[in-house]
Amino acid sequence: MTLWHIDIEPSPGQPDHVGVRIAIEAADLNSHGPWRVRSSRGFLIEGDLTEAEIDRLARDLFVDRVVETYRISRCPESVAHSTSNPPHSSPVDSIGSAHAGVSEVVHVIRLAGVTDPEGESALSLLHELKYSARAIRTVRSYRITGPDMKSIDELVNRVLANSAVERAIKGPILFDRLESGSPYRFVRREAPIRELGAVELGELSRSWGLSLNIDEMRAIQAHFIAKGREPTDCELETIAQTWSEHCSHKTLKGRVEFEGEEIDNLLKHTIFQATRVLEPEWVVSVFADNAGIVEFDDDYDVCFKVETHNHPSAIDPYGGANTGLGGVIRDPLGTGLGAKPICNTDVFCTAPPETPAEALPPGVLHPRRILQGVVAGVRDYGNRMGIPTVNGALVVDPAYLANPLVFCGTVGVIPKGMAFKEVKAGDRIVVIGGKTGRDGIHGATFSSAELTGESESASSGAVQIGDAIVEKIVLDVVLRARDRGLFRAITDCGAGGLSSAVGEMGASVGAEVELDKAPLKYEGLSYTEIWISESQERMVLATPAEHWAELKELCAAEGVIAADIGRFIASGKLTLKYQGHVVADLEMDFLHDGRPQVLRRAKYDPPPVKAIAYPAESNHGEELLKILGSHGVCSKEWIIRQYDHEVQARTVLKPLTGVMDDGPGDASVVLPVLGSTRGLAVACGINPRYGAIDPYAMACASVDEAIRNCVAVGADPDRIALLDNFCWGNPERPETLGSLVLAARGCHDAAIGYRAPFISGKDSLYNEYTHDGRSRAIPPTLLISAIGRVPDVNKCVTMDLKAPGDLLFIVGETRDEMGGSHWSLIRGIEGGFAPRVDFEVGRRLFAAMHRAIVSGLVKSCHDPSEGGLAVAVAEMAIAGGMGADVSLAAVPRPAGLDRDLVLLFSESPTRFIVEVEPRHEQAFLKIFENLPSGRLGLTTRDDEPRLRIRGVKRSIAVDLSTSDMKTRWQAPLAW
Amino acid sequence: MKPKALVLRAPGVNCDEETARAWELAGAEVESRHVERLVDDRRALDRFQILTLPGGFSYGDDLGAGKILAAKLGVTLADSIARLRDRGGLILGICNGFQTLVKAGLLPGGTHAKQATLTHNDSRRYEARWTRLVVSSRRCVFLASDDPLELPVAHGEGKFVVADSAALDELFQGDQVVLRYADSENRPTELYPANPNGSARGVAAVCDPTGRVFGLMPHPERHVERFHHPRWTRLERRTDGVPDGLRIFQNAVAALK
């Protein structure tokens, strides 16, 4: 057995993209330099292979010889071999001072047990080609010159290797074997708890990472005392997973005492309640399955789910976002009998990318690295799955420094009649897709606890690495098996792994699992690890015994691993066996209903209302430019273009729109059914800045924003379905929970007010970071996502101005609602009221807007949100490459409100700016009769288009060239 | 008789459905097949007139874009693919399919087999954007006029590189460079973003010396409807226009009739 290293680098004259990027990032960390980085990629191949064979493989398979060179070495490598004698000398990029500096070679490989998809692919290809290889790992190598060794070490730790999943090796590779698991020897382990006191129970919960509170531990203790035996480790872990905040949502479904009132199940009384009251006939399945389902047309339904993956993304942004998206894609796939994913969404909340490195608390990654990592993670999963990522948002606030948020969503389409599933006793439990390894052990309980400075090292097991291609072939198999009727129920392995998936599927029946039948990535996993592992890309199917052979054959034909690991059985129990030994035997009733109800206290003291002290003088043009250049408003093109937003050929309104394909569309529209012209608009609303002032108002405004984005492109306001995602801090703090109660009530009222039902949702609590006894919580953050049916996509409207000489109207009232506005952000001025929604007017306004659009009266339409009217008109001009002459005099507003500043930048909801051809003016106004509307002005096109806005008193308030605005708007994320 | 098109599936290929639909809209009869079924039955391809390698990330692009699929085709299907080409059949590779054909040596083919590659974009990142393309050769049966085309690209490794500049000259002289990225004035360009990847002389698509094996980085199957175009809401609605991508499929079908 020999370990070979094939080291591959760009040929002379070919760019070293990775090396250049790393050198730039190194200079960001330590600007003194010098910095020179040469990168190479490589493979460590262990097997009975001769040097000649390795050379042939390198030439034929591993190296692209048009642009790359390579060399082969046998491990352990000699010191001289690795540190000197570069394969060729070439001019390299050099940044910083001219002094010589020090040099080092660094290799980065994944930790043993961490998935290495490319190594796996290479291994299976070599086996197919009949080479005798035992294991292959990929390696990245860097030849670095830096100012001193300390700076190089810092570069390695901060940029090159993530210690949660990777290992950096300085100098030559000195080992001669790739690590692999060692065989597992079965020992049935018990966790004696019957004799423990309160302190010891608490200690057990902590040391095992169970995240269970004392009441819950006592309930478990009582249960086993009654049974007359101790629990096994596996039973305790299973209960902890099932009862975790992440899986059971015990806060939102528990009891809350709020302002003298006891709410039994907050979700039921707010979000669910609204849907039950509305009960539209087009809702198919809500809050019951992995995604909410609504009717789309006579033949198909659509479903939608949005999830968060915050804590994993804080530790490993790439892997966290990657598996966050991979996980949510499995939700529609595991909904009903399996929906086909047709588009994705992504929303990120991070600290400002320009945060100084010194400001970072221990264990916290730089926000720039987080943003780059999460974008790359979503990109690589979504693009590889072949699912277009079509909608998203970016929220930037210093409070997300230690706890960034990552939301990923997926819409699926499913043939009618496949929305429901039912497990029957006797069905086989079949797990398909990825093999089970140690990845993500304790993900469910980890995400239900706060992050600390030690999270990075303590929770490395909670980070998973995705392999999108495995999920893609699983998707291919599931849809084929569904259409052949090969299974009766399906769900995904998410948080809690097999434990949750099988536990939930078998809840009303009973299940018996043989854990040793699960396909493993490597040896050495204990039965408990197999059961709770969160290895990615796995689905669990309930397959009638008579269909198992056919399913197995189908999986084999598509290259998908499938295993029969047990059966559903009418025992009412969850029974786990390993090599014939019973390692867990739990009553389903106790598992799912035995958790003591959580009672939490909530209170809310609204911050004192403070009117904004408006400055006597302000330069509105400069303010507009600053808002355009803020992270919340600026162009997200850098993100969007890295996502394939058109694969599947369904995307008929793209996220970027306009004459140069670079304006900010309000919502994307996809065609769920190819060949039909019925569309689906996908949009979102999020604004935590309002929540800091008024969580109820934030919820209403976010719902309004999500709906108006859909309506702006042509969706029918009577066919909009909503999703909620609550990301809050520690709910055991009454103030934190109080703001959540108010936000949930806002969701309820907005859903009723707009007759837009919530169909699914998710909460993520404990978004806090603790260090030195200080806790930093995120701002209460509510994401509202929406899908809206578009009757005929031929009528869709985009936000870019279309032609000069058209009329510009504003519909909806502008009020003095500057609290939490982007104007107050860029001016650093606090106070003011958060925007409030008038649902009665809003409903009529949405209906009128829709009528105007389907009547063909609207050439472009855009909703004012962050930055208000001024930003909306500016964006329309930017996208259209045009100008506009606008006056604020006719802006509908309450009597007495004549301040230009407020009319320009207030963020009052339920407004649209609309471009209408002069010949349609009367017809348009007729539709908006009895609703607030006003004529703003005209579109223009000069050689150098400008946006001119006159104030109420006719003075010039803004006069800017469109190209200057565009430059400022594009600058922040022009990475 | 409708020509029969085979759309090749493989793990990670993800544009097979819309590519099959584009063939259907163009008037071909389509079947999608997994590459392993062709390996099982190596005469299966003989029933088809068209082989299509759609876009995606075959085998995760592990070992390089298209590399593993190219290796499999080379080992098991080289004969049946050569038979298809030599009996007048057509082979189309889109995006990852183009990368696969290049790495398998089928493109640019002839004396230049394995002297070309598609490598990382100069921008150092994946790019999804619409491009303008001018036709620089009519040797290829997939093009029937000199009208410029608008099609989207979505790739991280689309920069066409040949071993030396003399070889590139020969490809131009041999009329094997079919499409080039162009600016708004229809001039071929190396400038980003009109040229999204930095391909020398704007090369976006090539064919083999027969003109019947065609590979392109842009996605014609993503422009087969009016509202696939990114600016359709700005354009006059025309009833007679055939979307640019669909024309490519139609030309191929017409060539086989």
Coordinates of N, CA and C in Angstrom, one line a residue, chain A residues 522-647:
Chain A
Y522 N -18.0 5.0 7.0 CA -16.8 4.3 7.5 C -17.2 3.6 8.7
E523 N -16.3 2.7 9.1 CA -16.5 1.9 10.3 C -16.4 2.7 11.6
G524 N -16.9 2.1 12.6 CA -16.7 2.7 13.9 C -17.8 3.5 14.6
L525 N -18.9 3.6 13.8 CA -20.0 4.4 14.4 C -20.8 3.5 15.4
S526 N -21.1 4.1 16.6 CA -21.9 3.4 17.6 C -23.3 3.4 17.1
Y527 N -24.2 2.6 17.7 CA -25.6 2.5 17.3 C -26.2 3.9 17.5
T528 N -25.8 4.6 18.6 CA -26.4 5.9 18.9 C -26.0 6.9 17.8
E529 N -24.8 6.8 17.4 CA -24.3 7.8 16.4 C -25.1 7.5 15.0
I530 N -25.3 6.3 14.7 CA -26.0 6.0 13.5 C -27.4 6.6 13.6
W531 N -28.0 6.5 14.7 CA -29.4 6.9 14.9 C -29.6 8.4 14.9
I532 N -28.6 9.2 15.4 CA -28.8 10.6 15.5 C -28.0 11.4 14.6
S533 N -27.1 10.7 13.8 CA -26.3 11.4 12.8 C -27.1 12.3 11.9
E534 N -26.6 13.4 11.5 CA -27.3 14.3 10.6 C -26.6 14.3 9.2
S535 N -26.1 13.2 8.8 CA -25.5 13.1 7.5 C -26.5 13.6 6.5
Q536 N -26.0 14.3 5.5 CA -26.9 14.9 4.5 C -27.4 13.9 3.5
E537 N -28.4 14.5 2.7 CA -28.8 13.8 1.4 C -29.5 12.5 1.7
R538 N -30.2 12.3 2.8 CA -30.9 11.1 3.0 C -32.4 11.3 3.1
M539 N -33.2 10.4 2.6 CA -34.6 10.4 2.7 C -35.1 9.1 3.2
V540 N -36.2 9.1 4.0 CA -36.7 7.9 4.5 C -38.1 7.6 3.8
L541 N -38.3 6.4 3.3 CA -39.5 6.1 2.6 C -40.2 4.9 3.4
A542 N -41.5 5.0 3.4 CA -42.3 3.9 3.8 C -42.8 3.1 2.6
T543 N -42.2 1.9 2.4 CA -42.5 1.2 1.2 C -43.2 -0.1 1.4
P544 N -44.3 -0.3 0.8 CA -45.0 -1.6 0.9 C -44.0 -2.7 0.6
A545 N -44.0 -3.8 1.4 CA -43.0 -4.8 1.2 C -42.9 -5.3 -0.2
E546 N -44.1 -5.4 -0.9 CA -44.1 -5.9 -2.3 C -43.4 -5.0 -3.3
H547 N -43.2 -3.7 -2.9 CA -42.6 -2.8 -3.9 C -41.1 -2.6 -3.6
W548 N -40.6 -3.2 -2.5 CA -39.2 -3.0 -2.2 C -38.2 -3.4 -3.3
A549 N -38.5 -4.5 -3.9 CA -37.5 -5.0 -4.9 C -37.5 -4.1 -6.1
E550 N -38.6 -3.6 -6.5 CA -38.6 -2.6 -7.6 C -38.0 -1.3 -7.3
L551 N -38.2 -0.8 -6.0 CA -37.6 0.4 -5.6 C -36.1 0.2 -5.6
K552 N -35.6 -0.9 -5.1 CA -34.2 -1.2 -5.0 C -33.6 -1.2 -6.3
E553 N -34.3 -1.8 -7.3 CA -33.7 -1.9 -8.7 C -33.7 -0.5 -9.3
L554 N -34.7 0.3 -9.0 CA -34.7 1.7 -9.6 C -33.6 2.5 -9.0
C555 N -33.3 2.4 -7.7 CA -32.2 3.1 -7.1 C -30.9 2.7 -7.7
A556 N -30.7 1.4 -7.8 CA -29.5 0.9 -8.4 C -29.3 1.4 -9.8
A557 N -30.3 1.5 -10.6 CA -30.2 2.0 -11.9 C -29.8 3.4 -12.0
E558 N -30.1 4.2 -11.0 CA -29.7 5.6 -10.9 C -28.5 5.9 -10.0
G559 N -27.9 4.8 -9.5 CA -26.7 5.0 -8.7 C -27.0 5.5 -7.3
V560 N -28.2 5.2 -6.8 CA -28.6 5.7 -5.5 C -28.5 4.5 -4.5
I561 N -27.9 4.8 -3.3 CA -27.8 3.7 -2.3 C -29.1 3.6 -1.6
A562 N -29.6 2.4 -1.4 CA -30.9 2.3 -0.7 C -30.8 1.1 0.2
A563 N -31.3 1.2 1.4 CA -31.3 0.1 2.4 C -32.6 0.0 3.1
D564 N -33.0 -1.3 3.3 CA -34.2 -1.6 4.1 C -33.7 -1.7 5.5
I565 N -34.1 -0.8 6.4 CA -33.5 -0.8 7.8 C -34.5 -1.2 8.8
G566 N -35.7 -1.7 8.4 CA -36.7 -2.1 9.4 C -38.1 -2.0 8.9
R567 N -39.0 -2.0 9.8 CA -40.4 -2.0 9.4 C -41.2 -1.1 10.3
F568 N -42.3 -0.6 9.8 CA -43.3 0.0 10.7 C -44.2 -1.1 11.2
I569 N -44.5 -1.0 12.4 CA -45.2 -2.1 13.1 C -46.2 -1.6 14.1
A570 N -47.4 -2.2 14.2 CA -48.4 -1.7 15.0 C -48.2 -2.0 16.5
S571 N -47.0 -1.4 17.0 CA -46.6 -1.7 18.4 C -46.8 -0.5 19.3
G572 N -47.0 0.7 18.6 CA -47.0 1.9 19.4 C -45.7 2.2 20.0
K573 N -44.7 1.5 19.6 CA -43.3 1.7 20.2 C -42.3 2.0 19.2
L574 N -41.2 2.6 19.6 CA -40.1 2.8 18.8 C -39.0 1.8 19.3
T575 N -38.7 0.8 18.5 CA -37.8 -0.2 19.0 C -36.5 -0.2 18.1
L576 N -35.4 0.0 18.7 CA -34.1 0.0 17.9 C -33.3 -1.2 18.3
K577 N -32.7 -1.8 17.3 CA -31.9 -3.0 17.5 C -30.5 -2.8 16.8
Y578 N -29.5 -3.4 17.4 CA -28.2 -3.4 16.8 C -27.7 -4.8 16.9
Q579 N -27.4 -5.4 15.8 CA -27.0 -6.8 15.8 C -27.9 -7.7 16.7
G580 N -29.2 -7.5 16.6 CA -30.1 -8.3 17.4 C -30.4 -7.8 18.8
H581 N -29.5 -7.0 19.3 CA -29.7 -6.5 20.7 C -30.6 -5.3 20.7
V582 N -31.6 -5.2 21.6 CA -32.5 -4.1 21.7 C -31.7 -3.0 22.4
V583 N -31.6 -1.8 21.7 CA -30.8 -0.7 22.3 C -31.7 0.5 22.7
A584 N -33.0 0.4 22.2 CA -33.9 1.4 22.6 C -35.3 0.8 22.5
D585 N -36.2 1.1 23.4 CA -37.6 0.6 23.4 C -38.4 1.6 24.1
L586 N -38.9 2.6 23.3 CA -39.7 3.7 23.8 C -41.1 3.7 23.3
E587 N -42.0 4.1 24.2 CA -43.4 4.3 23.8 C -43.5 5.6 23.0
M588 N -44.1 5.5 21.8 CA -44.3 6.6 20.9 C -45.0 7.7 21.7
D589 N -46.0 7.3 22.5 CA -46.8 8.4 23.2 C -45.9 9.2 24.1
F590 N -45.0 8.5 24.8 CA -44.1 9.2 25.7 C -43.2 10.1 24.9
L591 N -42.7 9.6 23.8 CA -41.7 10.3 23.0 C -42.3 11.6 22.4
H592 N -43.5 11.5 22.0 CA -44.1 12.7 21.3 C -45.0 13.5 22.2
D593 N -45.6 12.9 23.2 CA -46.5 13.7 24.1 C -46.0 13.8 25.5
G594 N -44.9 13.2 25.9 CA -44.5 13.1 27.3 C -43.7 14.3 27.8
R595 N -43.4 15.2 26.9 CA -42.6 16.4 27.3 C -43.5 17.3 28.1
P596 N -43.0 17.7 29.3 CA -43.8 18.7 30.1 C -43.9 20.0 29.3
Q597 N -45.1 20.5 29.3 CA -45.3 21.8 28.6 C -44.4 22.9 29.2
V598 N -43.9 23.6 28.3 CA -43.0 24.7 28.8 C -43.9 25.9 29.1
L599 N -43.6 26.5 30.2 CA -44.3 27.8 30.6 C -43.3 28.9 30.6
R600 N -43.5 29.8 29.7 CA -42.5 30.9 29.7 C -43.2 32.2 29.9
R601 N -42.5 33.1 30.6 CA -43.0 34.5 30.8 C -42.6 35.4 29.7
A602 N -43.5 36.3 29.4 CA -43.2 37.3 28.4 C -43.7 38.6 28.8
K603 N -42.9 39.7 28.5 CA -43.4 41.0 28.7 C -42.8 41.9 27.6
Y604 N -43.5 43.0 27.4 CA -42.9 43.9 26.4 C -43.1 45.4 26.9
D605 N -42.0 46.1 27.1 CA -42.1 47.5 27.4 C -41.6 48.2 26.2
P606 N -42.6 48.9 25.5 CA -42.2 49.6 24.2 C -41.2 50.6 24.5
P607 N -40.2 50.8 23.6 CA -39.2 51.9 23.8 C -40.0 53.2 23.8
P608 N -39.5 54.2 24.6 CA -40.2 55.5 24.6 C -40.4 56.1 23.2
V609 N -41.6 56.6 23.0 CA -41.8 57.2 21.6 C -41.1 58.5 21.6
K610 N -40.3 58.7 20.6 CA -39.5 60.0 20.5 C -39.7 60.5 19.1
A611 N -40.2 61.7 19.0 CA -40.3 62.2 17.6 C -38.9 62.5 17.1
I612 N -38.8 62.4 15.8 CA -37.5 62.7 15.2 C -37.3 64.2 15.1
A613 N -36.1 64.6 15.5 CA -35.8 66.0 15.4 C -35.2 66.2 14.0
Y614 N -36.0 66.6 13.1 CA -35.6 66.8 11.7 C -34.6 67.9 11.6
P615 N -33.5 67.7 10.9 CA -32.5 68.8 10.7 C -33.1 69.9 9.9
A616 N -32.7 71.1 10.2 CA -33.3 72.3 9.5 C -32.8 72.2 8.1
E617 N -31.6 71.8 7.8 CA -31.1 71.8 6.4 C -30.7 70.4 6.2
S618 N -31.0 69.9 5.0 CA -30.3 68.7 4.6 C -30.3 68.6 3.1
N619 N -29.2 67.9 2.6 CA -29.0 67.8 1.2 C -29.6 66.5 0.7
H620 N -30.8 66.6 0.2 CA -31.6 65.4 -0.1 C -30.9 64.5 -1.2
G621 N -30.2 65.2 -2.2 CA -29.5 64.5 -3.2 C -28.4 63.6 -2.6
E622 N -27.7 64.2 -1.7 CA -26.6 63.4 -1.0 C -27.2 62.3 -0.2
E623 N -28.3 62.6 0.5 CA -28.9 61.6 1.3 C -29.4 60.4 0.4
L624 N -30.0 60.7 -0.7 CA -30.4 59.7 -1.6 C -29.3 58.8 -2.1
L625 N -28.2 59.5 -2.4 CA -27.0 58.7 -2.9 C -26.5 57.8 -1.7
K626 N -26.5 58.3 -0.5 CA -26.0 57.5 0.6 C -26.9 56.3 0.8
I627 N -28.2 56.5 0.7 CA -29.2 55.3 0.9 C -29.0 54.3 -0.2
L628 N -28.8 54.8 -1.4 CA -28.6 53.9 -2.6 C -27.3 53.1 -2.3
G629 N -26.4 53.7 -1.6 CA -25.1 53.0 -1.4 C -25.1 52.2 -0.1
S630 N -26.2 52.1 0.6 CA -26.3 51.3 1.8 C -26.5 49.8 1.5
H631 N -26.1 49.0 2.4 CA -26.1 47.5 2.0 C -27.5 47.0 1.8
G632 N -28.5 47.6 2.6 CA -29.8 47.1 2.4 C -30.4 47.4 1.1
V633 N -30.0 48.5 0.5 CA -30.6 48.9 -0.8 C -29.7 48.6 -2.0
C634 N -28.4 48.6 -1.8 CA -27.5 48.5 -3.0 C -27.8 47.3 -3.8
S635 N -27.2 47.4 -5.0 CA -27.3 46.3 -6.0 C -26.8 45.0 -5.4
K636 N -27.5 43.9 -5.5 CA -27.1 42.6 -5.1 C -26.6 41.7 -6.2
E637 N -26.2 42.4 -7.3 CA -25.8 41.7 -8.5 C -24.7 40.7 -8.3
W638 N -23.7 41.1 -7.4 CA -22.6 40.2 -7.1 C -23.1 38.8 -6.6
I639 N -24.2 38.9 -5.8 CA -24.7 37.6 -5.3 C -25.5 36.9 -6.4
I640 N -26.4 37.7 -7.0 CA -27.4 37.1 -7.9 C -26.8 36.4 -9.1
R641 N -25.8 37.0 -9.6 CA -25.2 36.4 -10.8 C -24.4 35.2 -10.6
Q642 N -24.1 34.9 -9.3 CA -23.4 33.6 -9.0 C -24.4 32.5 -8.9
Y643 N -25.6 32.8 -8.9 CA -26.7 31.8 -8.8 C -27.2 31.6 -10.2
D644 N -27.4 30.3 -10.5 CA -28.1 30.1 -11.8 C -29.5 30.3 -11.5
H645 N -30.1 31.4 -12.1 CA -31.5 31.7 -11.8 C -32.4 31.4 -12.9
E646 N -31.8 30.6 -13.9 CA -32.7 30.3 -15.1 C -32.7 28.8 -15.4
V647 N -31.9 28.0 -14.7 CA -32.0 26.6 -15.0 C -33.4 26.1 -14.9

